[in-house]
mmCIF file of C-alpha atoms and ligand atoms in Angstrom:
data_model
loop_
_atom_site.group_PDB
_atom_site.id
_atom_site.type_symbol
_atom_site.label_atom_id
_atom_site.label_comp_id
_atom_site.label_asym_id
_atom_site.label_seq_id
_atom_site.Cartn_x
_atom_site.Cartn_y
_atom_site.Cartn_z
ATOM 1 C CA MET A 1 0.000 0.000 0.000
ATOM 2 C CA ASN A 2 1.437 3.448 -0.817
ATOM 3 C CA ALA A 3 2.300 5.813 2.068
ATOM 4 C CA THR A 4 -0.377 8.421 1.238
ATOM 5 C CA ARG A 5 -3.051 5.729 1.145
ATOM 6 C CA SER A 6 -2.116 4.139 4.474
ATOM 7 C CA ARG A 7 -1.707 7.561 6.147
ATOM 8 C CA LYS A 8 -5.246 8.483 5.040
ATOM 9 C CA GLY A 9 -6.620 5.283 6.554
ATOM 10 C CA SER A 10 -4.951 5.866 9.898
ATOM 11 C CA HIS A 11 -6.057 9.538 10.000
ATOM 12 C CA ILE A 12 -9.681 8.486 9.509
ATOM 13 C CA ASP A 13 -9.486 5.708 12.112
ATOM 14 C CA ILE A 14 -7.892 8.021 14.694
ATOM 15 C CA CYS A 15 -10.453 10.776 14.030
ATOM 16 C CA LEU A 16 -13.290 8.256 14.390
ATOM 17 C CA LYS A 17 -12.060 6.788 17.673
ATOM 18 C CA LYS A 18 -9.875 9.222 19.598
ATOM 19 C CA GLY A 19 -9.998 12.698 21.148
ATOM 20 C CA VAL A 20 -8.509 14.831 18.379
ATOM 21 C CA GLU A 21 -10.008 18.212 19.156
ATOM 22 C CA ALA A 22 -8.350 21.243 20.734
ATOM 23 C CA LYS A 23 -7.959 20.809 24.488
ATOM 24 C CA VAL A 24 -7.576 24.287 25.944
ATOM 25 C CA LYS A 25 -8.486 26.571 23.074
ATOM 26 C CA THR A 26 -12.046 26.869 21.809
ATOM 27 C CA ALA A 27 -13.220 28.016 18.405
ATOM 28 C CA GLY A 28 -14.647 31.060 20.233
ATOM 29 C CA PHE A 29 -18.327 30.526 19.415
ATOM 30 C CA ASP A 30 -19.067 30.242 23.149
ATOM 31 C CA ASP A 31 -17.951 33.901 23.442
ATOM 32 C CA VAL A 32 -20.469 34.957 20.784
ATOM 33 C CA ASP A 33 -24.118 35.378 21.712
ATOM 34 C CA PHE A 34 -27.125 36.458 19.702
ATOM 35 C CA PHE A 35 -29.504 38.996 21.273
ATOM 36 C CA HIS A 36 -32.808 37.180 21.586
ATOM 37 C CA ASN A 37 -35.885 38.586 19.848
ATOM 38 C CA ALA A 38 -39.008 37.551 21.779
ATOM 39 C CA LEU A 39 -41.347 39.026 19.158
ATOM 40 C CA PRO A 40 -39.944 38.010 15.773
ATOM 41 C CA GLU A 41 -43.144 38.562 13.668
ATOM 42 C CA LEU A 42 -42.244 35.996 11.019
ATOM 43 C CA ASP A 43 -43.376 32.546 9.847
ATOM 44 C CA PHE A 44 -40.775 29.797 10.467
ATOM 45 C CA ALA A 45 -42.099 27.912 7.437
ATOM 46 C CA LYS A 46 -41.195 30.842 5.179
ATOM 47 C CA LEU A 47 -37.578 31.295 6.295
ATOM 48 C CA ASP A 48 -35.181 31.298 3.360
ATOM 49 C CA THR A 49 -31.769 29.663 3.847
ATOM 50 C CA ARG A 50 -30.876 29.491 0.143
ATOM 51 C CA THR A 51 -27.382 30.789 -0.621
ATOM 52 C CA PRO A 52 -25.539 31.274 -3.922
ATOM 53 C CA PHE A 53 -22.205 29.444 -4.059
ATOM 54 C CA LEU A 54 -19.869 28.719 -6.975
ATOM 55 C CA GLY A 55 -22.533 29.520 -9.550
ATOM 56 C CA LYS A 56 -25.004 27.089 -7.969
ATOM 57 C CA ARG A 57 -27.563 27.590 -5.239
ATOM 58 C CA LEU A 58 -27.298 25.827 -1.895
ATOM 59 C CA LYS A 59 -30.470 25.066 0.053
ATOM 60 C CA ALA A 60 -28.525 25.968 3.188
ATOM 61 C CA PRO A 61 -25.109 27.642 3.665
ATOM 62 C CA ILE A 62 -23.243 24.602 4.953
ATOM 63 C CA VAL A 63 -20.172 22.807 3.598
ATOM 64 C CA ILE A 64 -19.329 19.221 4.535
ATOM 65 C CA GLU A 65 -15.582 19.794 4.631
ATOM 66 C CA ALA A 66 -12.756 17.878 2.940
ATOM 67 C CA MET A 67 -11.709 14.632 4.564
ATOM 68 C CA THR A 68 -11.074 11.593 2.500
ATOM 69 C CA GLY A 69 -10.619 9.486 -0.629
ATOM 70 C CA GLY A 70 -7.712 7.413 -1.876
ATOM 71 C CA TYR A 71 -8.631 4.084 -0.298
ATOM 72 C CA GLU A 72 -11.692 1.862 -0.245
ATOM 73 C CA LYS A 73 -13.318 3.029 2.995
ATOM 74 C CA GLY A 74 -12.584 6.639 2.007
ATOM 75 C CA GLY A 75 -14.565 6.080 -1.182
ATOM 76 C CA GLU A 76 -17.477 4.695 0.833
ATOM 77 C CA ILE A 77 -17.384 7.687 3.203
ATOM 78 C CA ASN A 78 -17.239 10.154 0.294
ATOM 79 C CA LEU A 79 -20.364 8.603 -1.257
ATOM 80 C CA ALA A 80 -22.275 8.803 2.048
ATOM 81 C CA LEU A 81 -21.278 12.431 2.682
ATOM 82 C CA ALA A 82 -22.031 13.440 -0.907
ATOM 83 C CA GLU A 83 -25.467 11.791 -0.815
ATOM 84 C CA ALA A 84 -26.345 13.664 2.380
ATOM 85 C CA ALA A 85 -25.128 16.911 0.787
ATOM 86 C CA GLN A 86 -27.360 16.236 -2.243
ATOM 87 C CA GLU A 87 -30.366 15.469 -0.037
ATOM 88 C CA HIS A 88 -30.032 18.701 1.971
ATOM 89 C CA GLY A 89 -28.662 20.936 -0.791
ATOM 90 C CA LEU A 90 -25.260 21.508 0.871
ATOM 91 C CA ALA A 91 -21.752 21.817 -0.583
ATOM 92 C CA PHE A 92 -19.245 18.975 -0.273
ATOM 93 C CA GLY A 93 -15.449 18.833 -0.229
ATOM 94 C CA LEU A 94 -13.449 15.777 -1.291
ATOM 95 C CA GLY A 95 -10.313 14.943 0.683
ATOM 96 C CA SER A 96 -6.852 15.531 -0.743
ATOM 97 C CA GLN A 97 -6.606 14.110 -4.264
ATOM 98 C CA ARG A 98 -2.889 13.456 -3.824
ATOM 99 C CA ALA A 99 -3.497 9.698 -3.657
ATOM 100 C CA MET A 100 -5.126 9.651 -7.114
ATOM 101 C CA LEU A 101 -2.309 11.770 -8.523
ATOM 102 C CA GLU A 102 0.122 9.156 -7.212
ATOM 103 C CA ASP A 103 -1.978 6.214 -8.378
ATOM 104 C CA VAL A 104 -4.667 6.799 -10.981
ATOM 105 C CA ALA A 105 -6.400 3.554 -9.995
ATOM 106 C CA LEU A 106 -7.575 5.286 -6.814
ATOM 107 C CA SER A 107 -9.578 7.919 -8.754
ATOM 108 C CA SER A 108 -12.808 5.978 -8.279
ATOM 109 C CA THR A 109 -12.733 6.655 -4.511
ATOM 110 C CA TYR A 110 -13.313 10.367 -5.261
ATOM 111 C CA LYS A 111 -16.090 9.966 -7.807
ATOM 112 C CA VAL A 112 -19.392 11.014 -6.254
ATOM 113 C CA ARG A 113 -21.133 12.902 -9.068
ATOM 114 C CA ASN A 114 -23.567 10.039 -9.711
ATOM 115 C CA VAL A 115 -25.051 10.427 -6.235
ATOM 116 C CA ALA A 116 -24.609 14.202 -6.023
ATOM 117 C CA PRO A 117 -25.554 15.688 -9.391
ATOM 118 C CA ASP A 118 -26.489 19.147 -8.030
ATOM 119 C CA VAL A 119 -23.963 19.549 -5.238
ATOM 120 C CA PRO A 120 -21.239 22.202 -5.512
ATOM 121 C CA LEU A 121 -18.368 19.719 -5.402
ATOM 122 C CA ILE A 122 -14.941 20.861 -4.266
ATOM 123 C CA GLY A 123 -11.758 19.021 -5.252
ATOM 124 C CA ASN A 124 -8.730 19.229 -2.931
ATOM 125 C CA ILE A 125 -4.948 19.389 -3.008
ATOM 126 C CA GLY A 126 -2.240 20.508 -0.569
ATOM 127 C CA MET A 127 -0.145 23.609 -1.127
ATOM 128 C CA THR A 128 3.053 21.599 -1.054
ATOM 129 C CA GLN A 129 1.749 19.279 -3.768
ATOM 130 C CA LEU A 130 1.296 22.159 -6.223
ATOM 131 C CA ARG A 131 5.027 22.196 -6.917
ATOM 132 C CA LYS A 132 5.292 18.451 -7.324
ATOM 133 C CA TYR A 133 2.379 17.898 -9.695
ATOM 134 C CA GLY A 134 2.111 21.167 -11.617
ATOM 135 C CA VAL A 135 -0.977 22.877 -12.953
ATOM 136 C CA GLN A 136 -1.848 20.435 -15.745
ATOM 137 C CA LYS A 137 -2.053 17.364 -13.536
ATOM 138 C CA ILE A 138 -4.022 19.272 -10.939
ATOM 139 C CA ALA A 139 -6.464 20.470 -13.606
ATOM 140 C CA TRP A 140 -6.808 16.821 -14.685
ATOM 141 C CA ALA A 141 -7.591 15.738 -11.103
ATOM 142 C CA VAL A 142 -10.325 18.384 -10.808
ATOM 143 C CA LYS A 143 -11.837 17.514 -14.179
ATOM 144 C CA SER A 144 -11.794 13.780 -13.656
ATOM 145 C CA VAL A 145 -14.031 14.049 -10.581
ATOM 146 C CA ASP A 146 -16.236 16.717 -12.220
ATOM 147 C CA ALA A 147 -15.594 19.226 -9.424
ATOM 148 C CA ASP A 148 -17.004 22.760 -9.508
ATOM 149 C CA ALA A 149 -14.070 24.167 -7.561
ATOM 150 C CA LEU A 150 -10.670 23.252 -6.184
ATOM 151 C CA ALA A 151 -9.666 23.807 -2.563
ATOM 152 C CA ILE A 152 -5.964 24.239 -1.968
ATOM 153 C CA HIS A 153 -5.236 23.408 1.645
ATOM 154 C CA LEU A 154 -2.616 25.280 3.634
ATOM 155 C CA ASN A 155 -1.313 22.939 6.342
ATOM 156 C CA PRO A 156 2.146 24.085 7.460
ATOM 157 C CA LEU A 157 1.502 22.908 11.035
ATOM 158 C CA GLN A 158 0.642 19.389 9.899
ATOM 159 C CA GLU A 159 3.642 19.225 7.564
ATOM 160 C CA LEU A 160 5.953 20.349 10.367
ATOM 161 C CA VAL A 161 4.701 17.907 12.982
ATOM 162 C CA GLN A 162 4.887 14.950 10.554
ATOM 163 C CA PRO A 163 8.413 13.544 10.445
ATOM 164 C CA GLU A 164 7.815 12.752 6.754
ATOM 165 C CA GLY A 165 6.163 16.157 6.118
ATOM 166 C CA ASP A 166 7.236 18.595 3.425
ATOM 167 C CA ARG A 167 9.052 21.515 5.067
ATOM 168 C CA ASN A 168 9.670 23.747 2.102
ATOM 169 C CA PHE A 169 6.901 26.342 1.801
ATOM 170 C CA GLU A 170 8.778 28.718 -0.496
ATOM 171 C CA GLY A 171 6.958 29.878 -3.588
ATOM 172 C CA CYS A 172 3.515 28.564 -2.567
ATOM 173 C CA LEU A 173 1.715 31.890 -3.069
ATOM 174 C CA LYS A 174 3.122 32.157 -6.593
ATOM 175 C CA LEU A 175 1.917 28.636 -7.347
ATOM 176 C CA ILE A 176 -1.543 29.401 -5.928
ATOM 177 C CA LYS A 177 -1.721 32.407 -8.274
ATOM 178 C CA LYS A 178 -0.702 30.198 -11.210
ATOM 179 C CA VAL A 179 -3.454 27.696 -10.345
ATOM 180 C CA CYS A 180 -5.985 30.575 -10.084
ATOM 181 C CA ASP A 181 -4.888 31.810 -13.530
ATOM 182 C CA GLU A 182 -4.752 28.452 -15.286
ATOM 183 C CA VAL A 183 -7.169 25.951 -13.733
ATOM 184 C CA PRO A 184 -10.634 26.675 -15.153
ATOM 185 C CA VAL A 185 -12.666 26.385 -11.922
ATOM 186 C CA SER A 186 -13.039 28.588 -8.835
ATOM 187 C CA ILE A 187 -10.133 28.226 -6.423
ATOM 188 C CA ILE A 188 -10.849 28.135 -2.699
ATOM 189 C CA VAL A 189 -8.007 28.264 -0.208
ATOM 190 C CA LYS A 190 -8.557 26.610 3.151
ATOM 191 C CA GLU A 191 -6.539 25.921 6.274
ATOM 192 C CA THR A 192 -6.929 22.615 8.059
ATOM 193 C CA GLY A 193 -7.529 23.726 11.657
ATOM 194 C CA ALA A 194 -5.095 26.551 12.450
ATOM 195 C CA GLY A 195 -6.937 29.492 10.867
ATOM 196 C CA ILE A 196 -6.088 32.216 8.370
ATOM 197 C CA SER A 197 -4.874 35.700 9.299
ATOM 198 C CA PRO A 198 -6.174 38.848 7.562
ATOM 199 C CA GLU A 199 -2.707 39.440 6.048
ATOM 200 C CA VAL A 200 -2.653 35.986 4.429
ATOM 201 C CA ALA A 201 -6.264 36.456 3.298
ATOM 202 C CA ILE A 202 -5.380 39.704 1.504
ATOM 203 C CA LYS A 203 -2.471 38.007 -0.325
ATOM 204 C CA LEU A 204 -4.782 35.152 -1.364
ATOM 205 C CA ALA A 205 -7.507 37.497 -2.602
ATOM 206 C CA GLU A 206 -4.904 39.419 -4.620
ATOM 207 C CA ALA A 207 -3.721 36.125 -6.122
ATOM 208 C CA GLY A 208 -7.222 35.548 -7.515
ATOM 209 C CA VAL A 209 -8.687 33.107 -4.996
ATOM 210 C CA ALA A 210 -12.516 32.958 -5.189
ATOM 211 C CA ALA A 211 -13.226 32.136 -1.539
ATOM 212 C CA ILE A 212 -11.386 31.577 1.738
ATOM 213 C CA ASP A 213 -12.271 28.842 4.202
ATOM 214 C CA VAL A 214 -10.633 29.835 7.486
ATOM 215 C CA ALA A 215 -10.653 26.326 9.091
ATOM 216 C CA GLY A 216 -9.592 27.865 12.365
ATOM 217 C CA ALA A 217 -8.412 26.439 15.667
ATOM 218 C CA GLY A 218 -10.766 25.024 18.267
ATOM 219 C CA GLY A 219 -11.923 21.911 16.410
ATOM 220 C CA THR A 220 -9.864 19.077 14.921
ATOM 221 C CA SER A 221 -6.179 19.502 15.747
ATOM 222 C CA TRP A 222 -3.689 18.020 13.270
ATOM 223 C CA SER A 223 -1.000 18.160 15.887
ATOM 224 C CA ALA A 224 -3.256 15.894 17.982
ATOM 225 C CA VAL A 225 -3.920 13.501 15.087
ATOM 226 C CA GLU A 226 -0.219 13.138 14.269
ATOM 227 C CA MET A 227 0.667 12.668 17.935
ATOM 228 C CA LEU A 228 -1.966 9.961 18.344
ATOM 229 C CA ARG A 229 -0.609 8.331 15.208
ATOM 230 C CA GLY A 230 2.599 8.024 17.211
ATOM 231 C CA ASN A 231 4.278 10.135 14.629
ATOM 232 C CA GLU A 232 4.546 13.671 15.877
ATOM 233 C CA SER A 233 8.087 14.903 15.970
ATOM 234 C CA SER A 234 7.266 17.178 18.929
ATOM 235 C CA ASP A 235 5.601 16.445 22.270
ATOM 236 C CA GLY A 236 2.160 17.834 21.557
ATOM 237 C CA ALA A 237 3.266 21.414 22.214
ATOM 238 C CA PHE A 238 1.275 22.484 19.136
ATOM 239 C CA TRP A 239 -1.962 20.662 20.052
ATOM 240 C CA ASP A 240 -3.821 23.975 20.511
ATOM 241 C CA TRP A 241 -1.893 26.071 17.990
ATOM 242 C CA GLY A 242 -3.736 28.462 15.717
ATOM 243 C CA ILE A 243 -6.147 31.369 15.322
ATOM 244 C CA PRO A 244 -9.531 30.496 16.838
ATOM 245 C CA THR A 245 -12.269 30.255 14.223
ATOM 246 C CA ALA A 246 -14.438 33.116 15.556
ATOM 247 C CA VAL A 247 -11.462 35.503 15.477
ATOM 248 C CA SER A 248 -10.184 34.312 12.086
ATOM 249 C CA THR A 249 -13.668 34.540 10.535
ATOM 250 C CA THR A 250 -14.238 38.081 11.824
ATOM 251 C CA LEU A 251 -10.849 39.475 10.814
ATOM 252 C CA VAL A 252 -10.701 37.771 7.406
ATOM 253 C CA SER A 253 -14.257 38.861 6.549
ATOM 254 C CA ARG A 254 -13.292 42.459 7.334
ATOM 255 C CA ALA A 255 -10.089 42.223 5.289
ATOM 256 C CA VAL A 256 -11.354 40.801 1.968
ATOM 257 C CA LYS A 257 -14.426 41.111 -0.231
ATOM 258 C CA ILE A 258 -14.535 37.495 -1.436
ATOM 259 C CA PRO A 259 -16.799 34.930 0.321
ATOM 260 C CA VAL A 260 -15.496 33.515 3.589
ATOM 261 C CA ILE A 261 -16.363 30.108 5.028
ATOM 262 C CA ALA A 262 -16.353 29.783 8.825
ATOM 263 C CA SER A 263 -15.062 26.342 9.798
ATOM 264 C CA GLY A 264 -12.950 24.627 12.440
ATOM 265 C CA GLY A 265 -14.835 23.638 15.583
ATOM 266 C CA VAL A 266 -18.254 24.463 14.110
ATOM 267 C CA ARG A 267 -20.394 21.992 16.018
ATOM 268 C CA SER A 268 -24.041 22.962 15.433
ATOM 269 C CA GLY A 269 -26.358 24.935 13.208
ATOM 270 C CA VAL A 270 -26.159 27.717 15.806
ATOM 271 C CA ASP A 271 -22.373 27.859 15.275
ATOM 272 C CA VAL A 272 -23.018 28.132 11.512
ATOM 273 C CA ALA A 273 -25.363 31.065 12.269
ATOM 274 C CA LYS A 274 -22.692 32.670 14.483
ATOM 275 C CA GLY A 275 -20.076 32.290 11.743
ATOM 276 C CA ILE A 276 -22.389 34.079 9.309
ATOM 277 C CA ALA A 277 -23.136 36.775 11.908
ATOM 278 C CA LEU A 278 -19.362 37.345 12.234
ATOM 279 C CA GLY A 279 -19.038 37.937 8.487
ATOM 280 C CA ALA A 280 -18.886 34.546 6.732
ATOM 281 C CA SER A 281 -21.154 33.513 3.843
ATOM 282 C CA LEU A 282 -21.209 29.846 4.857
ATOM 283 C CA GLY A 283 -20.232 27.561 7.722
ATOM 284 C CA GLY A 284 -18.506 24.200 7.399
ATOM 285 C CA ALA A 285 -17.507 21.191 9.444
ATOM 286 C CA ALA A 286 -15.562 17.961 9.001
ATOM 287 C CA LEU A 287 -15.272 15.868 12.171
ATOM 288 C CA PRO A 288 -18.977 15.911 13.206
ATOM 289 C CA PHE A 289 -20.014 14.473 9.818
ATOM 290 C CA LEU A 290 -17.273 11.827 9.901
ATOM 291 C CA ARG A 291 -18.326 10.786 13.409
ATOM 292 C CA ALA A 292 -21.980 10.660 12.298
ATOM 293 C CA TRP A 293 -20.937 8.316 9.475
ATOM 294 C CA GLY A 294 -19.040 6.181 11.991
ATOM 295 C CA ASN A 295 -22.081 5.934 14.220
ATOM 296 C CA GLY A 296 -24.769 5.241 11.657
ATOM 297 C CA GLY A 297 -23.570 5.542 8.082
ATOM 298 C CA LYS A 298 -25.255 7.737 5.483
ATOM 299 C CA LYS A 299 -28.544 7.914 7.381
ATOM 300 C CA ALA A 300 -26.838 9.406 10.449
ATOM 301 C CA VAL A 301 -24.958 11.965 8.294
ATOM 302 C CA SER A 302 -28.238 12.997 6.721
ATOM 303 C CA THR A 303 -29.958 13.247 10.118
ATOM 304 C CA LEU A 304 -27.154 15.447 11.451
ATOM 305 C CA ALA A 305 -27.268 17.704 8.386
ATOM 306 C CA GLY A 306 -31.045 18.070 8.818
ATOM 307 C CA GLU A 307 -30.622 18.949 12.507
ATOM 308 C CA TRP A 308 -28.059 21.641 11.668
ATOM 309 C CA VAL A 309 -30.305 23.201 9.027
ATOM 310 C CA ASN A 310 -33.158 23.272 11.543
ATOM 311 C CA GLU A 311 -30.925 24.854 14.224
ATOM 312 C CA LEU A 312 -29.747 27.461 11.745
ATOM 313 C CA LYS A 313 -33.372 28.299 10.943
ATOM 314 C CA MET A 314 -34.234 28.498 14.640
ATOM 315 C CA ALA A 315 -31.377 30.960 15.175
ATOM 316 C CA MET A 316 -32.724 32.988 12.231
ATOM 317 C CA ALA A 317 -36.251 32.991 13.672
ATOM 318 C CA LEU A 318 -35.078 33.997 17.144
ATOM 319 C CA THR A 319 -33.112 36.931 15.752
ATOM 320 C CA GLY A 320 -35.875 38.022 13.379
ATOM 321 C CA CYS A 321 -34.114 37.076 10.112
ATOM 322 C CA ARG A 322 -36.268 35.964 7.176
ATOM 323 C CA GLN A 323 -33.271 35.430 4.884
ATOM 324 C CA VAL A 324 -30.084 33.757 5.985
ATOM 325 C CA HIS A 325 -27.778 36.571 4.860
ATOM 326 C CA GLU A 326 -29.609 38.914 7.262
ATOM 327 C CA LEU A 327 -27.756 37.126 10.070
ATOM 328 C CA GLY A 328 -24.731 39.110 8.892
ATOM 329 C CA SER A 329 -26.151 42.295 10.358
ATOM 330 C CA VAL A 330 -27.841 41.234 13.601
ATOM 331 C CA ARG A 331 -26.759 42.431 17.030
ATOM 332 C CA LEU A 332 -24.122 40.228 18.698
ATOM 333 C CA ILE A 333 -22.674 40.193 22.172
ATOM 334 C CA ILE A 334 -19.003 39.204 22.060
ATOM 335 C CA THR A 335 -17.208 38.593 25.347
ATOM 336 C CA GLY A 336 -14.206 36.753 26.820
ATOM 337 C CA LYS A 337 -11.016 35.944 24.977
ATOM 338 C CA THR A 338 -12.638 36.485 21.575
ATOM 339 C CA SER A 339 -13.581 40.036 22.578
ATOM 340 C CA GLU A 340 -10.088 40.716 23.950
ATOM 341 C CA THR A 341 -8.402 39.417 20.809
ATOM 342 C CA LEU A 342 -10.691 41.328 18.452
ATOM 343 C CA CYS A 343 -10.136 44.549 20.470
ATOM 344 C CA ALA A 344 -6.384 44.065 20.131
ATOM 345 C CA PHE A 345 -6.928 44.137 16.352
ATOM 346 C CA GLY A 346 -9.042 47.318 16.582
ATOM 347 C CA CYS A 347 -12.262 45.410 15.911
ATOM 348 C CA PHE A 348 -14.483 46.446 18.812
ATOM 349 C CA PRO A 349 -17.360 44.302 20.118
ATOM 350 C CA SER A 350 -19.368 47.533 20.531
ATOM 351 C CA ASN A 351 -19.642 47.595 16.701
ATOM 352 C CA PHE A 352 -21.544 44.318 16.886
ATOM 353 C CA VAL A 353 -23.804 45.592 19.693
ATOM 354 C CA SER A 354 -24.719 48.742 17.805
ATOM 355 C CA ARG A 355 -26.011 46.748 14.831
ATOM 356 C CA GLU A 356 -29.706 46.969 14.043
ATOM 357 C CA GLN A 357 -31.860 44.729 16.235
ATOM 358 C CA ARG A 358 -34.679 43.179 14.228
HETATM 359 C C1 LIG B 1 -10.283 12.762 9.050
HETATM 360 C C2 LIG B 1 -9.989 14.104 8.474
HETATM 361 C C3 LIG B 1 -9.306 14.191 7.275
HETATM 362 C C4 LIG B 1 -9.039 15.438 6.698
HETATM 363 N N1 LIG B 1 -8.445 15.503 5.470
HETATM 364 C C5 LIG B 1 -8.332 16.707 4.848
HETATM 365 C C6 LIG B 1 -7.884 16.789 3.507
HETATM 366 O O1 LIG B 1 -7.566 15.789 2.873
HETATM 367 N N2 LIG B 1 -7.818 18.016 2.937
HETATM 368 C C7 LIG B 1 -8.162 19.168 3.616
HETATM 369 O O2 LIG B 1 -8.140 20.251 3.045
HETATM 370 N N3 LIG B 1 -8.582 19.110 4.896
HETATM 371 C C8 LIG B 1 -8.691 17.918 5.517
HETATM 372 N N4 LIG B 1 -9.179 17.861 6.796
HETATM 373 C C9 LIG B 1 -9.434 19.129 7.515
HETATM 374 C C10 LIG B 1 -10.892 19.499 7.491
HETATM 375 O O3 LIG B 1 -11.336 19.760 6.180
HETATM 376 C C11 LIG B 1 -11.173 20.732 8.383
HETATM 377 O O4 LIG B 1 -10.547 21.870 7.853
HETATM 378 C C12 LIG B 1 -10.688 20.545 9.819
HETATM 379 O O5 LIG B 1 -10.895 19.227 10.251
HETATM 380 C C13 LIG B 1 -11.395 21.485 10.799
HETATM 381 O O6 LIG B 1 -12.776 21.258 10.846
HETATM 382 P P1 LIG B 1 -13.481 20.417 12.039
HETATM 383 O O7 LIG B 1 -13.024 21.021 13.342
HETATM 384 O O8 LIG B 1 -14.945 20.566 11.782
HETATM 385 O O9 LIG B 1 -13.035 18.999 11.899
HETATM 386 C C14 LIG B 1 -9.449 16.622 7.375
HETATM 387 C C15 LIG B 1 -10.133 16.518 8.597
HETATM 388 C C16 LIG B 1 -10.414 15.278 9.148
HETATM 389 C C17 LIG B 1 -11.169 15.214 10.452
#
């Protein structure tokens, strides 16, 4: 079995069975509170969660984030996640397509179009693989799975904690720009659980990236996964490393005009609503959907997705929003460490309090 393929299998098994989330740090959503509207004057049945994304329309602004592919069980998981995304009108991200670039026979484990004809489907490749494979092969990988977009993942933490990781990050921005210029689909750049700073977001937007998925800290920790794999070169000192999702989402949304996805430690439809209230267009999650699959297969993934959509709608109703994008301007109370960090960046919680209350 090739190394990429066996690594993928052990990542999935560890994430299904072990405690891989941040220990001390939180994503910050517990510091963010909506201001309850006891008299919303709207009909729950008429709430509109539809959201434009990548030239298609989602029924709800949720992305099932990139996780797998490249081995048999990964293919099974991808089909289950994609089917649930189709059923609920969500977007879906394939895991890194590196394995199929190394061995074309593994392509079938990424092919989900048959079960997800309408889903905005996002291909995936790591920033350090851009140099190795070049634009043409990457364009082939996107086309062969019929993806609507390609996510390039930035994962310097994971590469550094893996003894076999790639440690040369020089020239990645230039390569991202080349992919934006030459691969004929929208390019999303995402982190993998350590967040994106406003400075990096500005560079990415200038390079031509169509959307940024912050994948902040507070959820799945890649330092944790590598340590539990018995493979981390350090002693877990980086378990909680990264910019918490609430902070990353707020600062990146202020810094760039392109759509932002709030992910990393998003654990409910209310967290999706909070991400949108902080400036994102969509919310996303990986681990909760993987765990749902582990507990009850496709049916459990679909049930979880349905629960999140309902929670999102409840948060809309209780803040007086008829359309999901209206969450972006409701009053928010931000306290604790998230408030302190945002203040340090000149982004004052009072701005969120002085928003219009519906
Ligand atoms: C089992 C597993 C595998 C992952 N594989 C990938 C991957 O191949 N490509 C990628 O961009 N992100 C990958 N991620 C990162 C997720 O897409 C996401 O950014 C991160 O887990 C944070 O979200 P969460 O806290 O909801 O899990 C993976 C996450 C998990 C849990």
